[in-house]
Coordinates of C-alpha atoms in Angstrom, one line a residue:
X1 CA -70.5 6.0 -28.3
X2 CA -72.3 8.2 -25.7
X3 CA -70.4 11.3 -24.8
X4 CA -68.5 11.2 -21.5
X5 CA -67.3 14.2 -19.5
X6 CA -66.9 15.7 -16.1
X7 CA -69.1 18.7 -15.5
X8 CA -68.8 21.5 -12.9
X9 CA -71.9 23.5 -12.1
X10 CA -70.9 27.2 -11.7
X11 CA -74.5 28.6 -11.8
X12 CA -74.4 32.1 -10.3
X13 CA -70.7 31.9 -9.4
X14 CA -69.1 35.4 -9.1
X15 CA -66.1 35.7 -11.5
X16 CA -63.8 36.5 -8.6
X17 CA -64.5 33.0 -7.2
X18 CA -62.6 31.4 -10.2
X19 CA -58.9 31.2 -9.1
X20 CA -55.8 30.3 -11.0
X21 CA -53.1 29.2 -8.5
X22 CA -49.9 27.3 -8.1
X23 CA -49.5 24.3 -5.7
X24 CA -46.1 22.9 -4.8
X25 CA -47.8 19.8 -3.3
X26 CA -49.8 19.1 -6.4
X27 CA -46.7 19.3 -8.5
X28 CA -44.9 16.9 -6.1
X29 CA -47.8 14.5 -6.8
X30 CA -47.1 14.7 -10.5
X31 CA -43.3 14.3 -10.0
X32 CA -44.0 11.1 -8.0
X33 CA -46.4 9.9 -10.6
X34 CA -43.8 10.4 -13.4
X35 CA -41.2 8.5 -11.4
X36 CA -43.5 5.6 -10.9
X37 CA -45.2 5.5 -14.3
X38 CA -42.5 6.9 -16.7
X39 CA -44.3 5.3 -19.7
X40 CA -47.1 7.9 -19.3
X41 CA -44.5 10.6 -19.8
X42 CA -42.0 9.6 -22.6
X43 CA -40.6 13.2 -22.8
X44 CA -39.3 13.0 -19.2
X45 CA -37.3 9.8 -19.4
X46 CA -34.0 11.6 -18.8
X47 CA -35.2 13.2 -15.6
X48 CA -36.7 9.9 -14.4
X49 CA -33.5 8.0 -15.0
X50 CA -31.3 10.5 -13.2
X51 CA -33.7 11.1 -10.3
X52 CA -34.3 7.4 -9.7
X53 CA -30.6 6.7 -9.7
X54 CA -30.0 9.4 -7.1
X55 CA -32.7 8.2 -4.6
X56 CA -31.4 6.7 -1.4
X57 CA -32.6 3.2 -0.8
X58 CA -34.6 4.1 2.3
X59 CA -36.5 6.8 0.5
X60 CA -37.1 4.6 -2.5
X61 CA -38.5 1.9 -0.2
X62 CA -40.8 4.3 1.5
X63 CA -42.1 5.6 -1.8
X64 CA -43.0 2.1 -2.8
X65 CA -45.1 1.7 0.4
X66 CA -47.6 4.4 -0.8
X67 CA -47.1 4.6 -4.5
X68 CA -50.7 3.8 -5.3
X69 CA -51.6 7.3 -4.0
X70 CA -50.1 8.7 -7.2
X71 CA -49.7 5.8 -9.6
X72 CA -53.1 4.9 -11.2
X73 CA -55.1 7.8 -9.9
X74 CA -53.8 11.0 -8.2
X75 CA -55.0 11.0 -4.6
X76 CA -56.9 14.1 -3.4
X77 CA -54.4 14.4 -0.5
X78 CA -52.3 16.4 -3.0
X79 CA -55.0 19.1 -3.1
X80 CA -55.9 19.6 0.6
X81 CA -56.8 23.3 0.1
X82 CA -60.0 22.0 -1.7
X83 CA -61.4 20.6 1.5
X84 CA -60.8 23.7 3.6
X85 CA -63.5 26.4 2.9
X86 CA -61.6 28.9 5.1
X87 CA -58.7 29.2 2.6
X88 CA -61.0 30.0 -0.3
X89 CA -59.4 27.5 -2.7
X90 CA -55.9 28.9 -2.4
X91 CA -52.9 26.5 -2.0
X92 CA -49.9 27.2 0.1
X93 CA -47.0 29.3 -1.4
X94 CA -44.5 26.6 -0.4
X95 CA -44.5 22.9 0.0
X96 CA -44.4 23.3 3.8
X97 CA -47.5 25.6 3.7
X98 CA -49.3 23.0 1.5
X99 CA -48.3 20.3 4.0
X100 CA -49.7 22.5 6.8
X101 CA -53.0 22.5 4.9
X102 CA -52.9 18.7 4.7
X103 CA -52.4 18.6 8.5
X104 CA -55.6 20.7 8.9
X105 CA -57.8 18.0 7.3
X106 CA -59.9 16.2 9.9
X107 CA -59.5 12.4 10.1
X108 CA -62.7 11.8 8.0
X109 CA -61.4 14.0 5.2
X110 CA -57.9 12.6 5.3
X111 CA -59.0 8.9 5.4
X112 CA -61.5 9.5 2.6
X113 CA -58.8 11.0 0.4
X114 CA -56.2 8.3 1.3
X115 CA -58.6 5.4 0.6
X116 CA -60.5 6.9 -2.3
X117 CA -58.0 5.9 -4.9
X118 CA -59.0 2.2 -5.0
X119 CA -60.1 1.0 -1.6
X120 CA -63.5 2.4 -1.1
X121 CA -66.5 4.4 -2.4
X122 CA -66.1 6.6 0.6
X123 CA -66.8 9.8 -1.3
X124 CA -70.3 8.5 -2.4
X125 CA -73.1 10.4 -0.7
X126 CA -74.5 8.5 2.3
X127 CA -71.5 6.1 2.5
X128 CA -70.6 5.2 6.1
X129 CA -67.1 5.9 7.4
X130 CA -64.7 2.9 7.5
X131 CA -63.3 4.6 10.7
X132 CA -66.3 3.6 12.7
X133 CA -68.5 1.3 10.5
X134 CA -67.4 -2.3 10.4
X135 CA -69.1 -3.1 7.1
X136 CA -67.4 -0.1 5.4
X137 CA -64.1 -1.0 6.9
X138 CA -64.4 -4.6 5.7
X139 CA -65.3 -3.4 2.2
X140 CA -62.4 -1.0 2.1
X141 CA -59.9 -3.7 3.2
X142 CA -61.4 -6.2 0.7
X143 CA -60.8 -3.9 -2.2
X144 CA -57.3 -3.1 -0.9
X145 CA -56.5 -6.8 -0.7
X146 CA -57.3 -7.2 -4.4
X147 CA -54.5 -4.7 -5.1
X148 CA -51.9 -6.6 -3.2
X149 CA -50.3 -6.9 0.2
X150 CA -48.7 -3.5 0.3
X151 CA -52.0 -1.7 -0.3
X152 CA -53.8 -3.8 2.2
X153 CA -51.1 -3.0 4.8
X154 CA -51.4 0.7 4.0
X155 CA -55.2 0.7 4.3
X156 CA -54.9 -1.0 7.7
X157 CA -52.4 1.6 8.8
X158 CA -54.7 4.5 7.6
X159 CA -57.7 3.0 9.4
X160 CA -56.0 2.1 12.6
X161 CA -53.6 5.0 13.0
X162 CA -54.6 8.0 10.7
X163 CA -52.5 10.4 12.8
X164 CA -49.4 8.2 12.4
X165 CA -49.9 7.9 8.7
X166 CA -50.3 11.7 8.4
X167 CA -46.9 12.2 10.2
X168 CA -45.3 9.5 8.0
X169 CA -46.5 11.0 4.8
X170 CA -45.4 14.5 5.8
X171 CA -41.9 13.3 6.5
X172 CA -41.9 11.4 3.2
X173 CA -42.9 14.5 1.2
X174 CA -40.3 16.6 3.1
X175 CA -37.6 14.1 2.3
X176 CA -38.7 14.2 -1.4
X177 CA -38.2 17.9 -1.3
X178 CA -34.7 17.6 0.0
X179 CA -33.8 14.7 -2.3
X180 CA -35.1 16.0 -5.7
X181 CA -38.3 18.1 -5.6
X182 CA -36.6 21.2 -4.3
X183 CA -34.5 21.3 -7.5
X184 CA -37.6 20.6 -9.6
X185 CA -39.6 23.3 -8.0
X186 CA -36.9 25.9 -8.5
X187 CA -36.9 25.0 -12.2
X188 CA -40.7 24.8 -12.8
X189 CA -42.2 27.0 -10.2
X190 CA -41.3 30.2 -12.1
X191 CA -42.9 28.8 -15.3
X192 CA -46.1 27.9 -13.4
X193 CA -46.3 31.2 -11.7
X194 CA -46.0 33.0 -15.1
X195 CA -48.8 30.7 -16.5
X196 CA -51.1 31.6 -13.5
X197 CA -50.4 35.4 -14.0
X198 CA -51.2 35.1 -17.7
X199 CA -54.4 33.1 -17.4
X200 CA -55.5 35.3 -14.5
X201 CA -55.1 38.4 -16.7
X202 CA -57.0 36.7 -19.6
X203 CA -59.8 35.8 -17.1
X204 CA -59.9 39.5 -15.9
X205 CA -59.8 41.1 -19.3
X206 CA -61.6 38.6 -21.6
X207 CA -63.7 36.4 -19.3
X208 CA -63.9 32.8 -18.2
X209 CA -64.6 31.3 -21.7
X210 CA -61.4 32.7 -23.1
X211 CA -59.4 31.7 -20.0
X212 CA -60.6 28.1 -20.2
X213 CA -59.8 28.0 -23.9
X214 CA -56.2 28.6 -23.0
X215 CA -56.2 25.9 -20.3
X216 CA -57.1 23.1 -22.8
X217 CA -59.3 22.5 -25.8
X218 CA -60.9 19.8 -23.6
X219 CA -62.2 22.4 -21.1
X220 CA -65.2 24.5 -22.3
X221 CA -67.9 26.7 -20.9
X222 CA -71.5 26.0 -21.9
X223 CA -73.4 28.6 -23.9
X224 CA -75.3 29.8 -20.9
X225 CA -72.2 30.1 -18.8
X226 CA -73.5 27.9 -16.1
X227 CA -71.4 24.8 -16.5
X228 CA -67.8 23.9 -17.2
X229 CA -67.3 20.7 -19.1
X230 CA -64.0 18.7 -19.2
X231 CA -64.0 16.2 -22.0
X232 CA -62.7 12.9 -20.5
X233 CA -63.3 9.2 -21.0
X234 CA -65.2 9.0 -17.7
X235 CA -68.2 10.7 -16.3
X236 CA -68.6 12.9 -13.2
X237 CA -70.3 15.8 -11.7
X238 CA -69.2 18.5 -9.3
X239 CA -70.5 21.8 -8.1
X240 CA -68.7 25.0 -7.4
X241 CA -71.6 26.5 -5.4
X242 CA -71.7 24.0 -2.5
X243 CA -71.9 26.0 0.8
X244 CA -70.2 23.2 2.6
X245 CA -67.0 23.5 0.5
X246 CA -67.2 27.2 -0.1
X247 CA -68.2 28.7 -3.5
X248 CA -65.5 28.6 -6.2
X249 CA -63.3 26.6 -8.5
X250 CA -59.5 26.5 -8.6
X251 CA -57.3 25.8 -11.7
X252 CA -53.8 24.5 -11.0
X253 CA -51.1 24.3 -13.7
X254 CA -48.6 21.4 -13.9
X255 CA -45.3 21.4 -15.7
X256 CA -44.9 17.6 -15.3
X257 CA -48.5 16.5 -15.8
X258 CA -49.0 16.0 -19.6
X259 CA -51.0 14.2 -20.8
X260 CA -53.1 14.1 -17.6
X261 CA -55.9 16.6 -17.2
X262 CA -57.3 15.9 -13.8
X263 CA -60.6 17.1 -12.1
X264 CA -61.3 16.9 -8.4
X265 CA -65.0 16.3 -8.1
X266 CA -65.6 14.9 -4.6
X267 CA -68.6 15.9 -2.6
X268 CA -67.9 18.7 0.0
X269 CA -64.5 19.5 -1.7
X270 CA -64.0 22.5 -3.9
X271 CA -63.7 21.5 -7.6
X272 CA -60.2 21.7 -8.9
X273 CA -59.0 21.4 -12.5
X274 CA -55.3 20.3 -12.6
X275 CA -54.1 21.1 -16.1
X276 CA -50.8 20.5 -18.0
X277 CA -48.6 23.2 -19.4
X278 CA -46.8 22.0 -22.5
X279 CA -47.1 18.7 -24.4
X280 CA -44.1 16.6 -25.7
X281 CA -44.4 14.6 -28.9
X282 CA -45.0 10.8 -28.9
X283 CA -43.4 9.1 -31.9
X284 CA -43.3 5.6 -33.5
X285 CA -46.6 5.2 -35.4
X286 CA -47.9 1.7 -35.9
X287 CA -48.0 -0.2 -39.3
X288 CA -51.3 0.0 -41.1
X289 CA -52.1 -3.7 -40.5
X290 CA -51.3 -3.5 -36.8
X291 CA -53.2 -0.2 -36.4
X292 CA -56.3 -1.7 -38.1
X293 CA -56.2 -4.7 -35.8
X294 CA -55.9 -2.6 -32.7
X295 CA -58.4 0.1 -33.6
X296 CA -61.0 -2.6 -34.4
X297 CA -60.5 -4.0 -30.9
X298 CA -61.0 -0.5 -29.5
X299 CA -64.0 0.4 -31.7
X300 CA -66.5 -1.0 -29.2
X301 CA -67.6 1.8 -26.7
X302 CA -67.4 -0.6 -23.7
X303 CA -63.9 -1.7 -24.5
X304 CA -62.9 2.0 -24.9
X305 CA -64.3 2.7 -21.5
X306 CA -62.5 -0.2 -20.0
X307 CA -59.2 1.2 -21.4
X308 CA -59.8 4.2 -19.3
X309 CA -59.5 2.0 -16.2
X310 CA -56.8 -0.4 -17.5
X311 CA -54.6 2.5 -18.5
X312 CA -54.4 3.7 -14.9
X313 CA -54.4 0.5 -12.9
X314 CA -54.3 -3.2 -13.2
X315 CA -57.9 -4.6 -12.7
X316 CA -59.5 -8.0 -12.2
X317 CA -62.4 -9.1 -14.5
X318 CA -64.7 -8.8 -11.6
X319 CA -63.7 -5.2 -10.9
X320 CA -64.2 -4.2 -14.5
X321 CA -67.6 -5.9 -14.6
X322 CA -68.8 -4.2 -11.4
X323 CA -67.4 -0.8 -12.5
X324 CA -69.1 -0.9 -15.9
X325 CA -72.3 -2.6 -14.7
X326 CA -71.9 -5.7 -17.0
X327 CA -71.7 -9.4 -16.3
X328 CA -68.4 -11.1 -15.6
X329 CA -68.7 -13.2 -18.8
X330 CA -69.3 -10.1 -20.9
X331 CA -66.3 -8.4 -19.3
X332 CA -64.2 -11.5 -19.9
X333 CA -65.1 -11.4 -23.6
X334 CA -64.1 -7.8 -24.0
X335 CA -60.8 -8.5 -22.2
X336 CA -60.2 -11.4 -24.6
X337 CA -60.6 -9.1 -27.7
X338 CA -58.2 -6.6 -26.2
X339 CA -55.7 -9.4 -25.4
X340 CA -55.9 -10.8 -28.9
X341 CA -55.0 -7.4 -30.3
X342 CA -51.9 -7.3 -28.0
X343 CA -53.2 -4.4 -26.0
X344 CA -53.1 -5.9 -22.5
X345 CA -50.6 -7.4 -20.2
X346 CA -51.8 -9.9 -17.6
X347 CA -50.3 -11.1 -14.4
X348 CA -51.4 -13.2 -11.5
X349 CA -51.3 -12.0 -7.8
X350 CA -52.4 -14.7 -5.5
X351 CA -56.0 -15.7 -6.4
X352 CA -56.4 -12.6 -8.6
X353 CA -55.7 -12.2 -12.3
X354 CA -54.9 -8.6 -13.1
X355 CA -55.1 -7.0 -16.5
X356 CA -53.6 -3.7 -17.6
X357 CA -53.3 -1.7 -20.8
X358 CA -49.8 -2.0 -22.3
X359 CA -49.0 1.7 -22.7
X360 CA -45.9 1.0 -24.8
X361 CA -48.2 -0.6 -27.4
X362 CA -50.8 2.0 -27.1
X363 CA -48.3 4.8 -27.7
X364 CA -47.8 3.4 -31.2
X365 CA -51.4 4.2 -31.9
X366 CA -50.5 7.9 -31.7
X367 CA -50.5 10.7 -29.2
X368 CA -54.2 11.5 -29.6
X369 CA -55.4 8.2 -28.3
X370 CA -52.7 8.1 -25.6
X371 CA -53.7 11.5 -24.4
X372 CA -57.4 10.6 -24.5
X373 CA -57.2 7.5 -22.2
X374 CA -54.7 9.2 -19.8
X375 CA -56.4 12.6 -19.6

């Protein structure tokens, strides 16, 4: 299997441009993700149960209206500081300050981040804006429709009334702070601040290589010191020396994020590595016979790459074929092998058939594989 990773070019970057910082809004994104996808986070089941039980119906309904912003992929709206060169990669000290930064994004930046999750390739260089290009708008809405009526409705709202959606989201996040996140932040904010102080001191005293080693074994500095590599089951490139975004890279810890190790690598946004602090255990190993059957299904590199997508979101055969540059029949054959091994769930939504990795089954393959596909 060819090696896959996300790389960040830091050629010539001054050491003081590498920043460890805490972001309340980024942690709220993880909290919302945990509530929506508790199977990704088996160590937090108690918190999920008690928090979900305490949500008022109105807030729970509003969270459902936008949950794709934090379910399969974390939207870049949770890291608005990365799009504002004037703040030098530094998040707000409070959730309100982070939300003020989100308000400072222009409509192009906000819409690109809101639709990037699954509605468009808006971040791709040279891609026209769906705000004023009919073809780009149609493509974004078509992709949204494949995800279901709620996502289509949200995409229409974002394109037709970005200012209204901004205000709606801010109120939603403020209500989350009052309902549950304020308590979470009082509990984890101190831990995250301590982590930032420690890693900043390691960076100052020992250098970037040692600081990255403490972030995660999956984050390394190349021998020449010009590139940071994050070992993930997908490929991407970013630069920390883009004048448009301002030179630098920000590393943000998360108390709720394990096993996700996220990298913001969008053009004209400052690179951000969002890393977990602490890792709970995943139990219940599979029997040898079941393990053999399922690992054989995963032995093919294309199927392993597909699992990266199917772990985060339900996908159609056509979407998998297009994303991995293979024919629909070939994608269908790989899906068949994964289904035979009992690794997928399938459901129909209108004219679309959506497949998704069964994380409960995958968890039995062991925490190493689970962490790999969700990282």
